[in-house]
Short mmCIF file of C-alpha atoms in Angstrom, two decimals:
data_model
loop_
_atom_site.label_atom_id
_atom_site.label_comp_id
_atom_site.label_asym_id
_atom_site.label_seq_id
_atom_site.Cartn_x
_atom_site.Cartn_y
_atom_site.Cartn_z
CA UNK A 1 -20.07 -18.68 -3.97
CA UNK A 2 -18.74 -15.71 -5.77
CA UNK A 3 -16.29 -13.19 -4.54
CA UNK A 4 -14.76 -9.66 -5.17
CA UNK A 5 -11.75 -8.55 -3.92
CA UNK A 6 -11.83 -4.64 -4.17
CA UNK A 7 -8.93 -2.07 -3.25
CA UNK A 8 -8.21 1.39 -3.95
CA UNK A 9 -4.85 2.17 -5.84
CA UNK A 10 -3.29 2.26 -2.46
CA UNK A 11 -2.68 -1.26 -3.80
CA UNK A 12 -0.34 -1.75 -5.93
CA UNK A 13 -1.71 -4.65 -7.63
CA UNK A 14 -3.34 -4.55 -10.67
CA UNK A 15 -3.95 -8.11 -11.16
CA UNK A 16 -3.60 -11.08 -9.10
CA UNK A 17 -1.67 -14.38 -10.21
CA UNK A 18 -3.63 -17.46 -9.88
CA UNK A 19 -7.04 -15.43 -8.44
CA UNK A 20 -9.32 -18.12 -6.70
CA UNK A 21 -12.34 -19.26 -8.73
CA UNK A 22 -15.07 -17.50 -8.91
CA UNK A 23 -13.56 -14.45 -7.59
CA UNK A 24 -13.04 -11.23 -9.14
CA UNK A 25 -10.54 -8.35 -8.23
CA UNK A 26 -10.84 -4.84 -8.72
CA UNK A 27 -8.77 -1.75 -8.39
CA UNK A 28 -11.07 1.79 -7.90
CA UNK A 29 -8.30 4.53 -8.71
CA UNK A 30 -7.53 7.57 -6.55
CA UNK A 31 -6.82 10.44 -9.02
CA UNK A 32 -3.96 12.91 -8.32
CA UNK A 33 -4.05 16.57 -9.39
CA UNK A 34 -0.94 18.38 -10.52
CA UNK A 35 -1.99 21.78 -11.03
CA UNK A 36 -4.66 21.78 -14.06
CA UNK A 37 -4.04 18.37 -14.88
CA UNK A 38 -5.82 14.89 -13.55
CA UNK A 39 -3.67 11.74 -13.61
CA UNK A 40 -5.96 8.88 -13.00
CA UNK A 41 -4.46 5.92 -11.24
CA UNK A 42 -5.58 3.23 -13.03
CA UNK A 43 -3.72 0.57 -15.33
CA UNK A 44 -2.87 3.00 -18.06
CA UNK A 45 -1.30 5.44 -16.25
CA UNK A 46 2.23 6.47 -16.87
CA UNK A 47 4.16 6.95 -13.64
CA UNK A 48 6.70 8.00 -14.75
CA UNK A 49 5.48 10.91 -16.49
CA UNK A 50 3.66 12.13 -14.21
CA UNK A 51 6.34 12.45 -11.35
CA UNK A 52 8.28 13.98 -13.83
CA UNK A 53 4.71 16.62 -14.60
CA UNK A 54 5.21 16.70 -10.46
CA UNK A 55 8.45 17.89 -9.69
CA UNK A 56 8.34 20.58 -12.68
CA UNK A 57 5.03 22.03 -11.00
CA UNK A 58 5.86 24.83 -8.50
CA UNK A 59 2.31 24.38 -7.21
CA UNK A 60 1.76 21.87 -4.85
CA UNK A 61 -0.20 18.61 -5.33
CA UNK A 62 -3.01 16.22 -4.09
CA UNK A 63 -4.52 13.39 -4.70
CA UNK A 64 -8.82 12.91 -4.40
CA UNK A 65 -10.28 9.94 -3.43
CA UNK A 66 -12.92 7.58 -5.54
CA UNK A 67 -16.66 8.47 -4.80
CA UNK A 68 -18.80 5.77 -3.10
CA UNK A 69 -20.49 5.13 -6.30
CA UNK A 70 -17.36 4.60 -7.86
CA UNK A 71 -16.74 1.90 -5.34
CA UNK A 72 -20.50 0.88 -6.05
CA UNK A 73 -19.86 -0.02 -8.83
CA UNK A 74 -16.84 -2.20 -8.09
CA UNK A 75 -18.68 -4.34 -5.35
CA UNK A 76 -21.62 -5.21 -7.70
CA UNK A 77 -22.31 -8.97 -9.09
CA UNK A 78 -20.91 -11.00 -6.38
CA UNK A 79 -22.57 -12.46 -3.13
CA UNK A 80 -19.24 -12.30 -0.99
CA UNK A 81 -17.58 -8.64 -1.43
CA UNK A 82 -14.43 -7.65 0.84
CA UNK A 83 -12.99 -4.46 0.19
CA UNK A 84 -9.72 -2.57 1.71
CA UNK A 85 -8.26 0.93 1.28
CA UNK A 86 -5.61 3.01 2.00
CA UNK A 87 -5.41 4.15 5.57
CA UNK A 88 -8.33 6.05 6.66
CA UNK A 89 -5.71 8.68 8.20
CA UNK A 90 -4.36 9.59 4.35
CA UNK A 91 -7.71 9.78 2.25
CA UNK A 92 -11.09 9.95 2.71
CA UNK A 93 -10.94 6.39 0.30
CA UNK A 94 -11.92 4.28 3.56
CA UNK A 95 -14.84 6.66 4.37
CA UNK A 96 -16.00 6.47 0.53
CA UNK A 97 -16.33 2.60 0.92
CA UNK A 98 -17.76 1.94 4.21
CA UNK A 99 -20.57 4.46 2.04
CA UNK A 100 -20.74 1.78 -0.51
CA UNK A 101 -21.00 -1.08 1.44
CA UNK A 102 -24.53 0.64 2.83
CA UNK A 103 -25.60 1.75 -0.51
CA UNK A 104 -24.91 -2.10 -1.81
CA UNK A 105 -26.58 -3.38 1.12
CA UNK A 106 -29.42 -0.93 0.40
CA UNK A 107 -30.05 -2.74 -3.01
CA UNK A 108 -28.96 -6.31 -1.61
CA UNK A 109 -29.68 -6.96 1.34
CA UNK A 110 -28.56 -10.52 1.19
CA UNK A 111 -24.86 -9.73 -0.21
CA UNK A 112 -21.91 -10.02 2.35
CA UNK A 113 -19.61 -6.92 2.70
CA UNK A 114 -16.36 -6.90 4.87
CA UNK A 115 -14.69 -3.14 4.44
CA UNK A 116 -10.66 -2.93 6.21
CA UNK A 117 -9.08 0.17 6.72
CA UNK A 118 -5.51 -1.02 5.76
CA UNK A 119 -4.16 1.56 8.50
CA UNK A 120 -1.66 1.19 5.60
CA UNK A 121 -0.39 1.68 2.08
CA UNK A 122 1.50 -0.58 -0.93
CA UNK A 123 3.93 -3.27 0.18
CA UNK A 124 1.54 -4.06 3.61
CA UNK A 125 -2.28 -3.64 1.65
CA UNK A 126 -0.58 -5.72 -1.23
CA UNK A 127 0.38 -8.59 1.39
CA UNK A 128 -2.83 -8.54 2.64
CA UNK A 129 -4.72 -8.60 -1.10
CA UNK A 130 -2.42 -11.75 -1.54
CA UNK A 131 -3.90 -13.46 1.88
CA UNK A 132 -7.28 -12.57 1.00
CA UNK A 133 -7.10 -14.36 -2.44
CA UNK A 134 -5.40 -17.80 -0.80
CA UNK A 135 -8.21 -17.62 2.03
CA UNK A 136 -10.87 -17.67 -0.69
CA UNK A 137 -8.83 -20.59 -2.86
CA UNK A 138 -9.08 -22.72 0.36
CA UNK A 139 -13.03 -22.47 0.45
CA UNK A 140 -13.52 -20.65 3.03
CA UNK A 141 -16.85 -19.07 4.40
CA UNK A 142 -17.53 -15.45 4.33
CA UNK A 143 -17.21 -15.28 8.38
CA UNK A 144 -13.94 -17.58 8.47
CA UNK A 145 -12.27 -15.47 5.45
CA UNK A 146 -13.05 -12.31 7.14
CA UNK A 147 -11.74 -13.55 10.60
CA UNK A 148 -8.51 -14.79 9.36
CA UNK A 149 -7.66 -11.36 7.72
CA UNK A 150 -8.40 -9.86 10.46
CA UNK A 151 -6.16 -12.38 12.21
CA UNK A 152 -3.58 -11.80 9.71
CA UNK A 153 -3.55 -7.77 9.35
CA UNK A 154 -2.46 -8.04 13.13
CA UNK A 155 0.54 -9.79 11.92
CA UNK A 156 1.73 -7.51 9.21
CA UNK A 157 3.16 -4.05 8.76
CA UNK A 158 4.85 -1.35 6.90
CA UNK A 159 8.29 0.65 6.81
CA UNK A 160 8.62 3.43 4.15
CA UNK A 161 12.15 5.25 3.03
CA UNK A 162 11.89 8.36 1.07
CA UNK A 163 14.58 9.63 -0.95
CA UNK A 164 12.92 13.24 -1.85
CA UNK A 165 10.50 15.10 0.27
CA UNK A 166 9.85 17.52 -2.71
CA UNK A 167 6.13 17.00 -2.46
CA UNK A 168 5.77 16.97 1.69
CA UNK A 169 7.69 20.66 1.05
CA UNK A 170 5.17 22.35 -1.19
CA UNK A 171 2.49 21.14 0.50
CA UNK A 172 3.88 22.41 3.96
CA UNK A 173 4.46 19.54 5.82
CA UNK A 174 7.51 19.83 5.87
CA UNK A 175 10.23 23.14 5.65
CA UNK A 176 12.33 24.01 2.95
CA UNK A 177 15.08 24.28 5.10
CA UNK A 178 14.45 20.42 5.83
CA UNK A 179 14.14 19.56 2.36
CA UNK A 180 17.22 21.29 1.42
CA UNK A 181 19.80 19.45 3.74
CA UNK A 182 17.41 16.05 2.84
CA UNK A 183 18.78 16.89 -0.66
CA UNK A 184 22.38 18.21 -0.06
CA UNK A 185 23.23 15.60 2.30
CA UNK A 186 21.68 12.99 0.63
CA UNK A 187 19.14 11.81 3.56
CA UNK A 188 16.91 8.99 3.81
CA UNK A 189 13.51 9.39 5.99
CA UNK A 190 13.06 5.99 7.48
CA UNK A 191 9.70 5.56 8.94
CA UNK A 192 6.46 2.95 9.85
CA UNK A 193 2.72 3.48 9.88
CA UNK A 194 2.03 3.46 13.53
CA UNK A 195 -0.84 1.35 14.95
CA UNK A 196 -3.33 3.82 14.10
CA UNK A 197 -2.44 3.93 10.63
CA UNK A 198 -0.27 6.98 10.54
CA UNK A 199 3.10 8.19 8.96
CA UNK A 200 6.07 7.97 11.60
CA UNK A 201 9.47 8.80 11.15
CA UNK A 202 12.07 6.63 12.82
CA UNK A 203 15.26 7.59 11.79
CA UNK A 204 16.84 10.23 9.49
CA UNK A 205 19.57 8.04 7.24
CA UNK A 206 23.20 9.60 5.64
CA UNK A 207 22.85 7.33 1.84
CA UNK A 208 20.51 4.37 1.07
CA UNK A 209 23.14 2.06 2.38
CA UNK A 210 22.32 2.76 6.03
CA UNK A 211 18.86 2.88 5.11
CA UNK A 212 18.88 -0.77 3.93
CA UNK A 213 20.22 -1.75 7.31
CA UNK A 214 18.11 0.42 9.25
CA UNK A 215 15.08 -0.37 7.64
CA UNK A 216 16.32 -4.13 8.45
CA UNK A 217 17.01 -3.35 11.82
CA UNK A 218 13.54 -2.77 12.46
CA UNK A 219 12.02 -5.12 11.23
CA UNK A 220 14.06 -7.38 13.01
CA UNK A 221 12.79 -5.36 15.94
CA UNK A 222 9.47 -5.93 15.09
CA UNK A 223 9.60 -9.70 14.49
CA UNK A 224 10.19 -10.23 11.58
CA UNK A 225 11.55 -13.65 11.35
CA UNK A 226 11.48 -14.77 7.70
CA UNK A 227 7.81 -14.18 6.56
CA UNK A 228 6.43 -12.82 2.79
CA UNK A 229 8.28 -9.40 2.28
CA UNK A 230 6.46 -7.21 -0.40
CA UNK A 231 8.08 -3.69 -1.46
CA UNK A 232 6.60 -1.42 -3.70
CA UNK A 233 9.39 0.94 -4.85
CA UNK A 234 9.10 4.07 -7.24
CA UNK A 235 11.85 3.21 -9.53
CA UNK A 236 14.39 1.98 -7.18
CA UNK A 237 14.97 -1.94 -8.01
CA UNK A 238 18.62 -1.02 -6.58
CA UNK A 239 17.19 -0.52 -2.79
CA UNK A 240 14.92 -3.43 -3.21
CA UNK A 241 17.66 -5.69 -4.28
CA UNK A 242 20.11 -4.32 -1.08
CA UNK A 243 17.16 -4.85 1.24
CA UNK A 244 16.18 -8.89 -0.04
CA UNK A 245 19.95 -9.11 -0.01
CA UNK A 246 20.13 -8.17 3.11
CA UNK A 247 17.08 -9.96 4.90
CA UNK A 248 18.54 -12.89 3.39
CA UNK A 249 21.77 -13.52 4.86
CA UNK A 250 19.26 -13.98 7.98
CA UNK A 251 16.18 -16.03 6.54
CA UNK A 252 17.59 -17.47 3.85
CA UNK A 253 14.24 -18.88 2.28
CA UNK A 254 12.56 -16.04 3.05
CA UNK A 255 10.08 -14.72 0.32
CA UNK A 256 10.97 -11.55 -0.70
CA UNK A 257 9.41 -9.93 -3.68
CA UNK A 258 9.46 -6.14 -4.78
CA UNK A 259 7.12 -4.34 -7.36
CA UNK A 260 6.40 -1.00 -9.31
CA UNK A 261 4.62 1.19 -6.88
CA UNK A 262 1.05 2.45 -8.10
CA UNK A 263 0.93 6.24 -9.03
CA UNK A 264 -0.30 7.01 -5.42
CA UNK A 265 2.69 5.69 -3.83
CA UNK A 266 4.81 6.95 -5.79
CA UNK A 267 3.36 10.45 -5.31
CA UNK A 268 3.43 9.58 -1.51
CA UNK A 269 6.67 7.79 -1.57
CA UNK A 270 8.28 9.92 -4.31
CA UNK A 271 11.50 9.22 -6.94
CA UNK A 272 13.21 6.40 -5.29
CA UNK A 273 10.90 5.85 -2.41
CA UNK A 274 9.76 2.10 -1.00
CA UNK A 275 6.53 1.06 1.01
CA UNK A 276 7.48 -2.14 2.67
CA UNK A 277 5.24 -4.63 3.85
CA UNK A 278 5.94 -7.48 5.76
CA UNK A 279 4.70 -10.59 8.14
CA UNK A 280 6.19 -10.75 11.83
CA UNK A 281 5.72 -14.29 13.53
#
């Protein structure tokens, strides 16, 4: 059997180690506009320029989800095809390739499509990416690999911690007054996608320090209890480093691994922001 494993850049991944025979993986970019100019969030894209093209634009910014050709395209040339997107309450990604999957289905009938709305973004979809390829290694039938993610995605979630709220300003969500004493008293938004896959704030932290342990604290909460960690930071290795530090003098063995975030999260989790996933027991 052959096998894709498709995301949007809501993943962070842009390759897998040690991908499963005869299995593919594929990133379809979300593009971000900052005023007159497109960033495309694909391999070659420089992050770091663009945040900086970001927070010199007075105009607020957005990002556009891939067509369903565009995921199409990604699902063609293998009889098993799972795809999974950014939270369906963020983009209109999730809606783009459930379209797909029809269209594909439309041409092959006989091909096997599994869409998941992550109800999530970076550290959690990149966890579940990682599952998806070691379900496939094992040999797995389409059915059995698309139960045990399911399985799975109930046993994983996501804390965030912004450091700027620039972005969430000029777009309104938030009020200048708000992002002023985020800035002056140097404030950390700690906060979870809920159930339903939205954005919720849990606790408004003085410095990263109480951050680290309050982002720790919930986990804890949740159940963590020394599973896979994955955070995707936006060029903030320091965080990353308190917060394995700090799950460790708990779970010692635990498997905790942090990476660049793709140029979606960052514009979502801005300059020093992390998307953690993580497994509960």
């Amino acid at each position: 059997m052959t096998w894709k494993i498709v995301t949007d850049s809501g993943c962070d991944l842009r390759r897998i180690e040690e991908l499963a025979e005869h299995t593919e993986f594929q990133n379809v970019p979300l593009t971000i506009q900052i005023g007159s100019e497109i960033f495309v969030d694909d391999e070659g894209l420089d992050v770091a320029n663009m945040m900086t093209t970001m927070y010199a634009s007075p105009v607020s910014s957005k990002s556009s989800c891939p067509s369903p050709d565009a995921f199409l395209q990604a699902y063609q040339g293998a009889e098993n095809v799972i795809a999974i997107t950014i939270t369906g309450n963020l983009s209109g990604s999730q809606n783009s390739a459930q379209v797909a999957k029809y269209m594909l289905l439309e041409e092959h009938p006989n091909v096997n499509v599994h869409v998941i709305d992550s109800l999530s973004a970076g550290g959690e979809i990149d966890l579940i990416v990682e599952e998806l390829n070691r379900l496939i290694a094992k040999g797995l039938s389409f059915d059995e690999v698309v139960e045990a993610i399911t399985d799975y995605q109930e046993k994983t979630k996501l804390l965030f911690v912004l450091a700027r709220v620039d972005n969430l300003v000029k777009n309104g969500r938030l009020s200048k007054l708000v992002g002023k004493v985020v800035g002056l008293l140097n404030i950390r938004m700690v906060g979870k996608a809920s159930d339903e896959g939205k954005l919720e704030l849990l606790h408004k932290a003085r410095g990263q320090k109480k951050a680290v342990q309050a982002t720790v604290e919930e986990m804890f909460k949740e159940g963590y209890q020394g599973g896979k960690v994955m955070i995707a930071h936006a060029n903030n290795e320091k965080a990353c480093q308190q917060l394995s530090d700090k799950i460790k003098e708990k779970y010692p063995q635990a498997d905790v691994r942090f990476i660049p975030a793709s140029g979606l999260c960052s514009f979502y989790g801005e300059d020093g922001g992390i998307l953690l996933g993580y497994e509960t027991a």
